[in-house]
Amino acid sequence: MSGNKKVWFIPDAARGKGVELAKATLAEGNQVVATSCNTDKLATILGDHENLLIVKLDITDPTNAEAAVKLAVDRFGRIDVLVNNAGSFYDGSFEEQTLEQIERQFSITLFGPMNVTRAVLPVMRKQRSGHVISISSLVGLVGFEYNVAYASSRLGLEGWMEALHFALAPYSIKTTIVEPSCFTFWAELSIDDYAERNPQFRAFIKVKNEGHECAPAKLVTALVTISNLREPPFRWIANTDAIAGAEQKEDELQQGVNAYPGRKLMSFFARIRKMVRRYTRIVQTRLLFPFFRSKNCNP
């Protein structure tokens, strides 16, 4: 591809940020492989376009992923950006979630991205270029009540992406973890001990999700910007709310470090380093991506 025009491979492109991402990348003149289990719905949404290839893909099926990648390469000759976008969110206390829900959570938010990435990487290694972007969540860093299955799968995704980062660097393949917020599917079971807190938590999630109406377009703009950077960030925390959560995790880790004998004398310098890192993250978020300044409209 000439200039900044690239071939994008976008799983789960028939809803939410997947739709917005496909539209935005096509509008910029890129070639797009948009996939979904429901290709009829996807075709209705995106219409006909000379730079668009619509492919049926079930990310939980490795053979299906390999076939989709082959169709993409046959059509466009390469894949420059893979966005592991597909996701689901089964919420509830650990004991109230069924084994089937937990397995389904992992199959979509961890094993699914692994299947698609495994199919794409031989293409990128041959090119000696590429960018793998995986949509994670703040709970991949900080676990919360009622997020057990989802947080576990996202923590797994982030560990996998961290290891992958070093494995792919020799082939000039970039990786980025993006940490926005999330949506919810409730647990099927109900246990009396959790009954009092369940409505409170669900009301909290409802308020948070109401602010997502404007989020997909904003997140998409950021993803396109990141993909065009010469050195994209390895991890991008999407807004000030997420930064606060990451700093909470940093505080917890620092407490563990300070608990080690002989570390107390270094605590002052640790606080200075933390202040510098915090300032740097805030500047990056607010200046490089100013459209995420609002705390009430989380991606």
mmCIF file of C-alpha atoms in Angstrom:
data_model
loop_
_atom_site.group_PDB
_atom_site.id
_atom_site.type_symbol
_atom_site.label_atom_id
_atom_site.label_comp_id
_atom_site.label_asym_id
_atom_site.label_seq_id
_atom_site.Cartn_x
_atom_site.Cartn_y
_atom_site.Cartn_z
ATOM 1 C CA MET A 1 0.000 0.000 0.000
ATOM 2 C CA SER A 2 1.206 3.511 -0.776
ATOM 3 C CA GLY A 3 1.645 6.211 1.886
ATOM 4 C CA ASN A 4 -0.322 5.494 5.052
ATOM 5 C CA LYS A 5 -2.963 3.402 3.297
ATOM 6 C CA LYS A 6 -3.133 -0.045 4.838
ATOM 7 C CA VAL A 7 -5.014 -3.327 4.825
ATOM 8 C CA TRP A 8 -7.050 -3.683 8.014
ATOM 9 C CA PHE A 9 -8.419 -6.990 9.330
ATOM 10 C CA ILE A 10 -11.337 -6.341 11.697
ATOM 11 C CA PRO A 11 -13.157 -9.206 13.465
ATOM 12 C CA ASP A 12 -16.661 -8.572 14.820
ATOM 13 C CA ALA A 13 -17.228 -5.646 12.466
ATOM 14 C CA ALA A 14 -21.039 -5.820 12.509
ATOM 15 C CA ARG A 15 -21.584 -3.988 15.791
ATOM 16 C CA GLY A 16 -20.288 -1.228 18.063
ATOM 17 C CA LYS A 17 -16.751 -0.034 17.552
ATOM 18 C CA GLY A 18 -16.196 -2.691 14.883
ATOM 19 C CA VAL A 19 -18.718 -0.973 12.611
ATOM 20 C CA GLU A 20 -17.292 2.471 13.319
ATOM 21 C CA LEU A 21 -13.743 1.252 12.721
ATOM 22 C CA ALA A 22 -14.610 -0.344 9.377
ATOM 23 C CA LYS A 23 -16.381 2.824 8.214
ATOM 24 C CA ALA A 24 -13.588 5.117 9.370
ATOM 25 C CA THR A 25 -10.777 3.121 7.785
ATOM 26 C CA LEU A 26 -12.651 2.812 4.491
ATOM 27 C CA ALA A 27 -13.295 6.557 4.518
ATOM 28 C CA GLU A 28 -9.552 7.161 4.752
ATOM 29 C CA GLY A 29 -8.919 5.068 1.644
ATOM 30 C CA ASN A 30 -7.697 1.930 3.372
ATOM 31 C CA GLN A 31 -8.577 -1.608 2.309
ATOM 32 C CA VAL A 32 -10.667 -3.401 4.897
ATOM 33 C CA VAL A 33 -11.420 -7.041 5.638
ATOM 34 C CA ALA A 34 -14.533 -6.854 7.801
ATOM 35 C CA THR A 35 -15.630 -10.097 9.420
ATOM 36 C CA SER A 36 -18.647 -11.310 11.336
ATOM 37 C CA CYS A 37 -20.635 -14.441 12.005
ATOM 38 C CA ASN A 38 -23.532 -12.617 10.346
ATOM 39 C CA THR A 39 -22.238 -11.453 6.966
ATOM 40 C CA ASP A 40 -25.713 -10.485 5.722
ATOM 41 C CA LYS A 41 -26.072 -7.982 8.538
ATOM 42 C CA LEU A 42 -22.537 -6.726 7.909
ATOM 43 C CA ALA A 43 -23.183 -6.254 4.196
ATOM 44 C CA THR A 44 -26.344 -4.300 4.966
ATOM 45 C CA ILE A 45 -24.455 -2.013 7.337
ATOM 46 C CA LEU A 46 -21.354 -1.376 5.237
ATOM 47 C CA GLY A 47 -22.769 -1.729 1.702
ATOM 48 C CA ASP A 48 -20.594 -2.263 -1.382
ATOM 49 C CA HIS A 49 -17.110 -0.786 -1.627
ATOM 50 C CA GLU A 50 -14.188 -1.582 -3.902
ATOM 51 C CA ASN A 51 -11.825 -1.610 -0.911
ATOM 52 C CA LEU A 52 -14.051 -3.805 1.245
ATOM 53 C CA LEU A 53 -14.037 -7.575 1.644
ATOM 54 C CA ILE A 54 -16.704 -9.105 3.884
ATOM 55 C CA VAL A 55 -15.798 -12.518 5.297
ATOM 56 C CA LYS A 56 -17.671 -14.897 7.588
ATOM 57 C CA LEU A 57 -15.606 -15.567 10.699
ATOM 58 C CA ASP A 58 -16.207 -17.374 13.964
ATOM 59 C CA ILE A 59 -13.147 -16.419 16.011
ATOM 60 C CA THR A 60 -13.575 -19.469 18.270
ATOM 61 C CA ASP A 61 -12.789 -21.748 15.298
ATOM 62 C CA PRO A 62 -9.046 -21.793 14.377
ATOM 63 C CA THR A 63 -9.720 -23.395 10.979
ATOM 64 C CA ASN A 64 -12.283 -20.705 10.186
ATOM 65 C CA ALA A 65 -9.740 -18.020 11.135
ATOM 66 C CA GLU A 66 -7.130 -19.490 8.789
ATOM 67 C CA ALA A 67 -9.652 -19.577 5.940
ATOM 68 C CA ALA A 68 -10.652 -15.944 6.533
ATOM 69 C CA VAL A 69 -7.027 -14.803 6.493
ATOM 70 C CA LYS A 70 -6.407 -16.696 3.242
ATOM 71 C CA LEU A 71 -9.355 -14.915 1.600
ATOM 72 C CA ALA A 72 -7.977 -11.590 2.813
ATOM 73 C CA VAL A 73 -4.521 -12.216 1.366
ATOM 74 C CA ASP A 74 -5.964 -13.545 -1.888
ATOM 75 C CA ARG A 75 -7.897 -10.291 -2.290
ATOM 76 C CA PHE A 76 -5.494 -7.633 -1.010
ATOM 77 C CA GLY A 77 -2.109 -9.371 -0.897
ATOM 78 C CA ARG A 78 -1.238 -8.464 2.678
ATOM 79 C CA ILE A 79 -2.516 -7.558 6.156
ATOM 80 C CA ASP A 80 -1.069 -4.481 7.853
ATOM 81 C CA VAL A 81 -3.285 -3.990 10.904
ATOM 82 C CA LEU A 82 -5.170 -6.609 12.902
ATOM 83 C CA VAL A 83 -7.610 -5.287 15.487
ATOM 84 C CA ASN A 84 -8.695 -7.966 17.954
ATOM 85 C CA ASN A 85 -12.003 -6.262 18.555
ATOM 86 C CA ALA A 86 -14.445 -9.073 19.321
ATOM 87 C CA GLY A 87 -15.595 -9.252 22.901
ATOM 88 C CA SER A 88 -18.279 -10.056 25.426
ATOM 89 C CA PHE A 89 -18.769 -9.303 29.116
ATOM 90 C CA TYR A 90 -20.402 -11.837 31.438
ATOM 91 C CA ASP A 91 -20.829 -10.079 34.755
ATOM 92 C CA GLY A 92 -21.774 -11.300 38.231
ATOM 93 C CA SER A 93 -20.178 -12.855 41.286
ATOM 94 C CA PHE A 94 -17.899 -15.827 40.709
ATOM 95 C CA GLU A 95 -20.254 -18.304 42.377
ATOM 96 C CA GLU A 96 -23.229 -17.099 40.333
ATOM 97 C CA GLN A 97 -21.490 -17.539 36.996
ATOM 98 C CA THR A 98 -21.914 -20.910 35.361
ATOM 99 C CA LEU A 99 -18.967 -22.888 34.030
ATOM 100 C CA GLU A 100 -20.465 -22.498 30.542
ATOM 101 C CA GLN A 101 -20.481 -18.697 30.916
ATOM 102 C CA ILE A 102 -16.873 -18.648 32.085
ATOM 103 C CA GLU A 103 -15.762 -20.906 29.240
ATOM 104 C CA ARG A 104 -17.687 -18.766 26.767
ATOM 105 C CA GLN A 105 -16.035 -15.653 28.189
ATOM 106 C CA PHE A 106 -12.554 -17.077 27.663
ATOM 107 C CA SER A 107 -13.364 -18.449 24.215
ATOM 108 C CA ILE A 108 -14.323 -14.982 22.956
ATOM 109 C CA THR A 109 -12.043 -12.597 24.836
ATOM 110 C CA LEU A 110 -8.854 -14.686 25.041
ATOM 111 C CA PHE A 111 -8.795 -17.777 22.845
ATOM 112 C CA GLY A 112 -10.615 -16.026 19.998
ATOM 113 C CA PRO A 113 -7.995 -13.277 19.613
ATOM 114 C CA MET A 114 -5.296 -15.942 19.872
ATOM 115 C CA ASN A 115 -6.902 -17.921 17.032
ATOM 116 C CA VAL A 116 -7.106 -14.923 14.710
ATOM 117 C CA THR A 117 -3.630 -13.635 15.575
ATOM 118 C CA ARG A 118 -2.109 -17.075 15.038
ATOM 119 C CA ALA A 119 -3.624 -17.111 11.551
ATOM 120 C CA VAL A 120 -2.440 -13.564 10.712
ATOM 121 C CA LEU A 121 1.122 -13.691 12.043
ATOM 122 C CA PRO A 122 2.631 -15.823 9.241
ATOM 123 C CA VAL A 123 1.474 -13.124 6.797
ATOM 124 C CA MET A 124 2.999 -10.315 8.867
ATOM 125 C CA ARG A 125 6.256 -12.198 9.454
ATOM 126 C CA LYS A 126 6.610 -12.715 5.716
ATOM 127 C CA GLN A 127 6.033 -8.981 5.182
ATOM 128 C CA ARG A 128 8.400 -8.117 8.053
ATOM 129 C CA SER A 129 5.805 -5.572 9.104
ATOM 130 C CA GLY A 130 2.425 -5.315 10.753
ATOM 131 C CA HIS A 131 0.563 -4.076 13.812
ATOM 132 C CA VAL A 132 -1.498 -6.231 16.180
ATOM 133 C CA ILE A 133 -3.937 -4.172 18.262
ATOM 134 C CA SER A 134 -5.884 -5.976 20.983
ATOM 135 C CA ILE A 135 -8.816 -4.325 22.726
ATOM 136 C CA SER A 136 -8.560 -5.177 26.402
ATOM 137 C CA SER A 137 -10.049 -3.345 29.381
ATOM 138 C CA LEU A 138 -8.972 -1.588 32.529
ATOM 139 C CA VAL A 139 -9.964 -4.767 34.398
ATOM 140 C CA GLY A 140 -7.041 -6.414 32.643
ATOM 141 C CA LEU A 141 -4.973 -4.386 35.102
ATOM 142 C CA VAL A 142 -7.312 -3.967 38.061
ATOM 143 C CA GLY A 143 -9.860 -6.585 39.079
ATOM 144 C CA PHE A 144 -13.226 -5.457 40.429
ATOM 145 C CA GLU A 145 -16.116 -7.143 42.181
ATOM 146 C CA TYR A 146 -18.499 -8.879 39.741
ATOM 147 C CA ASN A 147 -15.797 -8.954 37.034
ATOM 148 C CA VAL A 148 -14.203 -12.306 37.859
ATOM 149 C CA ALA A 149 -14.532 -14.128 34.521
ATOM 150 C CA TYR A 150 -14.044 -11.034 32.403
ATOM 151 C CA ALA A 151 -11.060 -9.752 34.400
ATOM 152 C CA SER A 152 -9.444 -13.187 34.296
ATOM 153 C CA SER A 153 -9.747 -13.400 30.512
ATOM 154 C CA ARG A 154 -8.489 -9.835 30.015
ATOM 155 C CA LEU A 155 -5.567 -10.404 32.367
ATOM 156 C CA GLY A 156 -4.734 -13.459 30.280
ATOM 157 C CA LEU A 157 -4.963 -11.409 27.077
ATOM 158 C CA GLU A 158 -2.618 -8.772 28.449
ATOM 159 C CA GLY A 159 -0.080 -11.348 29.600
ATOM 160 C CA TRP A 160 -0.224 -12.981 26.176
ATOM 161 C CA MET A 161 0.187 -9.636 24.381
ATOM 162 C CA GLU A 162 3.124 -8.659 26.607
ATOM 163 C CA ALA A 163 4.939 -11.886 25.755
ATOM 164 C CA LEU A 164 3.984 -11.542 22.088
ATOM 165 C CA HIS A 165 5.426 -8.025 21.997
ATOM 166 C CA PHE A 166 8.961 -9.310 22.519
ATOM 167 C CA ALA A 167 8.517 -12.333 20.266
ATOM 168 C CA LEU A 168 7.390 -10.201 17.302
ATOM 169 C CA ALA A 169 9.808 -7.287 17.649
ATOM 170 C CA PRO A 170 12.575 -8.961 15.554
ATOM 171 C CA TYR A 171 10.145 -9.081 12.612
ATOM 172 C CA SER A 172 9.191 -5.378 12.857
ATOM 173 C CA ILE A 173 5.670 -6.263 13.988
ATOM 174 C CA LYS A 174 4.233 -3.775 16.483
ATOM 175 C CA THR A 175 1.758 -4.594 19.247
ATOM 176 C CA THR A 176 -0.623 -2.361 21.192
ATOM 177 C CA ILE A 177 -2.948 -3.131 24.097
ATOM 178 C CA VAL A 178 -5.900 -0.722 24.343
ATOM 179 C CA GLU A 179 -7.698 -0.422 27.664
ATOM 180 C CA PRO A 180 -11.209 1.062 27.468
ATOM 181 C CA SER A 181 -14.267 0.194 29.532
ATOM 182 C CA CYS A 182 -16.721 -2.649 28.942
ATOM 183 C CA PHE A 183 -20.305 -3.837 28.470
ATOM 184 C CA THR A 184 -22.270 -6.437 30.377
ATOM 185 C CA PHE A 185 -24.118 -9.770 30.176
ATOM 186 C CA TRP A 186 -25.408 -10.803 33.581
ATOM 187 C CA ALA A 187 -24.846 -14.090 35.353
ATOM 188 C CA GLU A 188 -27.596 -16.701 35.070
ATOM 189 C CA LEU A 189 -27.577 -17.907 38.680
ATOM 190 C CA SER A 190 -28.696 -16.044 41.809
ATOM 191 C CA ILE A 191 -27.354 -16.537 45.341
ATOM 192 C CA ASP A 192 -29.037 -14.943 48.362
ATOM 193 C CA ASP A 193 -25.816 -13.651 49.935
ATOM 194 C CA TYR A 194 -25.157 -11.499 46.843
ATOM 195 C CA ALA A 195 -28.757 -10.421 46.305
ATOM 196 C CA GLU A 196 -28.455 -7.143 48.218
ATOM 197 C CA ARG A 197 -25.369 -5.890 46.350
ATOM 198 C CA ASN A 198 -26.373 -7.112 42.880
ATOM 199 C CA PRO A 199 -28.911 -4.310 42.139
ATOM 200 C CA GLN A 200 -26.477 -1.651 43.386
ATOM 201 C CA PHE A 201 -23.693 -2.845 41.125
ATOM 202 C CA ARG A 202 -25.963 -3.256 38.119
ATOM 203 C CA ALA A 203 -27.291 0.278 38.591
ATOM 204 C CA PHE A 204 -23.693 1.522 38.660
ATOM 205 C CA ILE A 205 -22.878 -0.330 35.431
ATOM 206 C CA LYS A 206 -26.046 1.010 33.785
ATOM 207 C CA VAL A 207 -25.002 4.597 34.511
ATOM 208 C CA LYS A 208 -21.521 3.934 33.141
ATOM 209 C CA ASN A 209 -22.838 2.290 29.981
ATOM 210 C CA GLU A 210 -25.176 5.174 29.276
ATOM 211 C CA GLY A 211 -22.096 7.269 28.633
ATOM 212 C CA HIS A 212 -20.896 4.869 25.934
ATOM 213 C CA GLU A 213 -23.187 6.265 23.238
ATOM 214 C CA CYS A 214 -20.507 8.608 21.913
ATOM 215 C CA ALA A 215 -17.567 6.365 22.761
ATOM 216 C CA PRO A 216 -17.122 4.057 19.734
ATOM 217 C CA ALA A 217 -16.395 6.896 17.298
ATOM 218 C CA LYS A 218 -13.913 8.461 19.715
ATOM 219 C CA LEU A 219 -12.120 5.183 20.316
ATOM 220 C CA VAL A 220 -11.972 4.520 16.573
ATOM 221 C CA THR A 221 -10.364 7.908 15.945
ATOM 222 C CA ALA A 222 -7.707 7.030 18.504
ATOM 223 C CA LEU A 223 -7.082 3.597 16.972
ATOM 224 C CA VAL A 224 -6.552 5.085 13.518
ATOM 225 C CA THR A 225 -4.183 7.663 14.988
ATOM 226 C CA ILE A 226 -2.220 5.002 16.849
ATOM 227 C CA SER A 227 -1.936 2.824 13.742
ATOM 228 C CA ASN A 228 -0.261 5.668 11.857
ATOM 229 C CA LEU A 229 2.412 6.338 14.482
ATOM 230 C CA ARG A 230 5.953 5.290 13.619
ATOM 231 C CA GLU A 231 6.337 3.913 17.141
ATOM 232 C CA PRO A 232 2.849 3.116 18.478
ATOM 233 C CA PRO A 233 2.469 2.703 22.243
ATOM 234 C CA PHE A 234 2.733 -0.818 23.593
ATOM 235 C CA ARG A 235 -0.126 -0.059 25.994
ATOM 236 C CA TRP A 236 -2.625 2.761 25.611
ATOM 237 C CA ILE A 237 -4.852 3.633 28.576
ATOM 238 C CA ALA A 238 -7.767 5.355 26.944
ATOM 239 C CA ASN A 239 -8.872 8.139 29.283
ATOM 240 C CA THR A 240 -8.420 9.851 32.650
ATOM 241 C CA ASP A 241 -10.734 7.414 34.440
ATOM 242 C CA ALA A 242 -8.612 4.532 33.220
ATOM 243 C CA ILE A 243 -5.434 6.350 34.250
ATOM 244 C CA ALA A 244 -6.791 6.594 37.788
ATOM 245 C CA GLY A 245 -7.387 2.837 37.831
ATOM 246 C CA ALA A 246 -3.897 2.148 36.502
ATOM 247 C CA GLU A 247 -2.413 4.392 39.187
ATOM 248 C CA GLN A 248 -4.348 2.458 41.816
ATOM 249 C CA LYS A 249 -2.677 -0.702 40.568
ATOM 250 C CA GLU A 250 0.683 1.029 40.551
ATOM 251 C CA ASP A 251 0.167 2.021 44.202
ATOM 252 C CA GLU A 252 -0.603 -1.581 45.129
ATOM 253 C CA LEU A 253 2.548 -2.833 43.407
ATOM 254 C CA GLN A 254 4.646 -0.126 45.031
ATOM 255 C CA GLN A 255 3.347 -1.150 48.457
ATOM 256 C CA GLY A 256 4.569 -4.646 47.759
ATOM 257 C CA VAL A 257 7.972 -3.319 46.721
ATOM 258 C CA ASN A 258 8.231 -1.088 49.797
ATOM 259 C CA ALA A 259 7.393 -4.021 52.069
ATOM 260 C CA TYR A 260 10.666 -5.668 51.084
ATOM 261 C CA PRO A 261 13.378 -5.158 53.774
ATOM 262 C CA GLY A 262 15.768 -2.341 52.898
ATOM 263 C CA ARG A 263 13.411 -0.574 50.487
ATOM 264 C CA LYS A 264 12.273 2.226 52.817
ATOM 265 C CA LEU A 265 15.226 4.484 51.960
ATOM 266 C CA MET A 266 14.202 4.337 48.316
ATOM 267 C CA SER A 267 10.567 5.314 48.879
ATOM 268 C CA PHE A 268 11.215 9.032 48.270
ATOM 269 C CA PHE A 269 12.788 8.382 44.882
ATOM 270 C CA ALA A 270 9.989 5.959 44.043
ATOM 271 C CA ARG A 271 7.432 8.736 44.641
ATOM 272 C CA ILE A 272 9.379 11.096 42.366
ATOM 273 C CA ARG A 273 9.472 8.480 39.595
ATOM 274 C CA LYS A 274 5.754 7.877 40.010
ATOM 275 C CA MET A 275 4.974 11.590 39.689
ATOM 276 C CA VAL A 276 6.988 11.814 36.473
ATOM 277 C CA ARG A 277 5.290 8.749 34.977
ATOM 278 C CA ARG A 278 1.842 10.037 35.980
ATOM 279 C CA TYR A 279 2.459 13.428 34.371
ATOM 280 C CA THR A 280 3.740 11.788 31.196
ATOM 281 C CA ARG A 281 0.670 9.558 30.868
ATOM 282 C CA ILE A 282 -1.744 12.433 31.422
ATOM 283 C CA VAL A 283 0.027 14.622 28.847
ATOM 284 C CA GLN A 284 -0.042 11.800 26.294
ATOM 285 C CA THR A 285 -3.730 11.128 26.848
ATOM 286 C CA ARG A 286 -4.884 14.748 26.879
ATOM 287 C CA LEU A 287 -2.673 16.161 24.140
ATOM 288 C CA LEU A 288 -2.261 13.285 21.706
ATOM 289 C CA PHE A 289 -5.905 12.230 22.039
ATOM 290 C CA PRO A 290 -7.793 15.326 23.323
ATOM 291 C CA PHE A 291 -11.202 13.828 22.475
ATOM 292 C CA PHE A 292 -10.914 11.590 25.554
ATOM 293 C CA ARG A 293 -10.845 14.418 28.060
ATOM 294 C CA SER A 294 -14.406 13.792 29.229
ATOM 295 C CA LYS A 295 -14.672 11.506 32.240
ATOM 296 C CA ASN A 296 -18.369 10.958 31.588
ATOM 297 C CA CYS A 297 -17.941 9.411 28.160
ATOM 298 C CA ASN A 298 -15.651 6.422 28.607
ATOM 299 C CA PRO A 299 -14.650 4.269 25.627
#
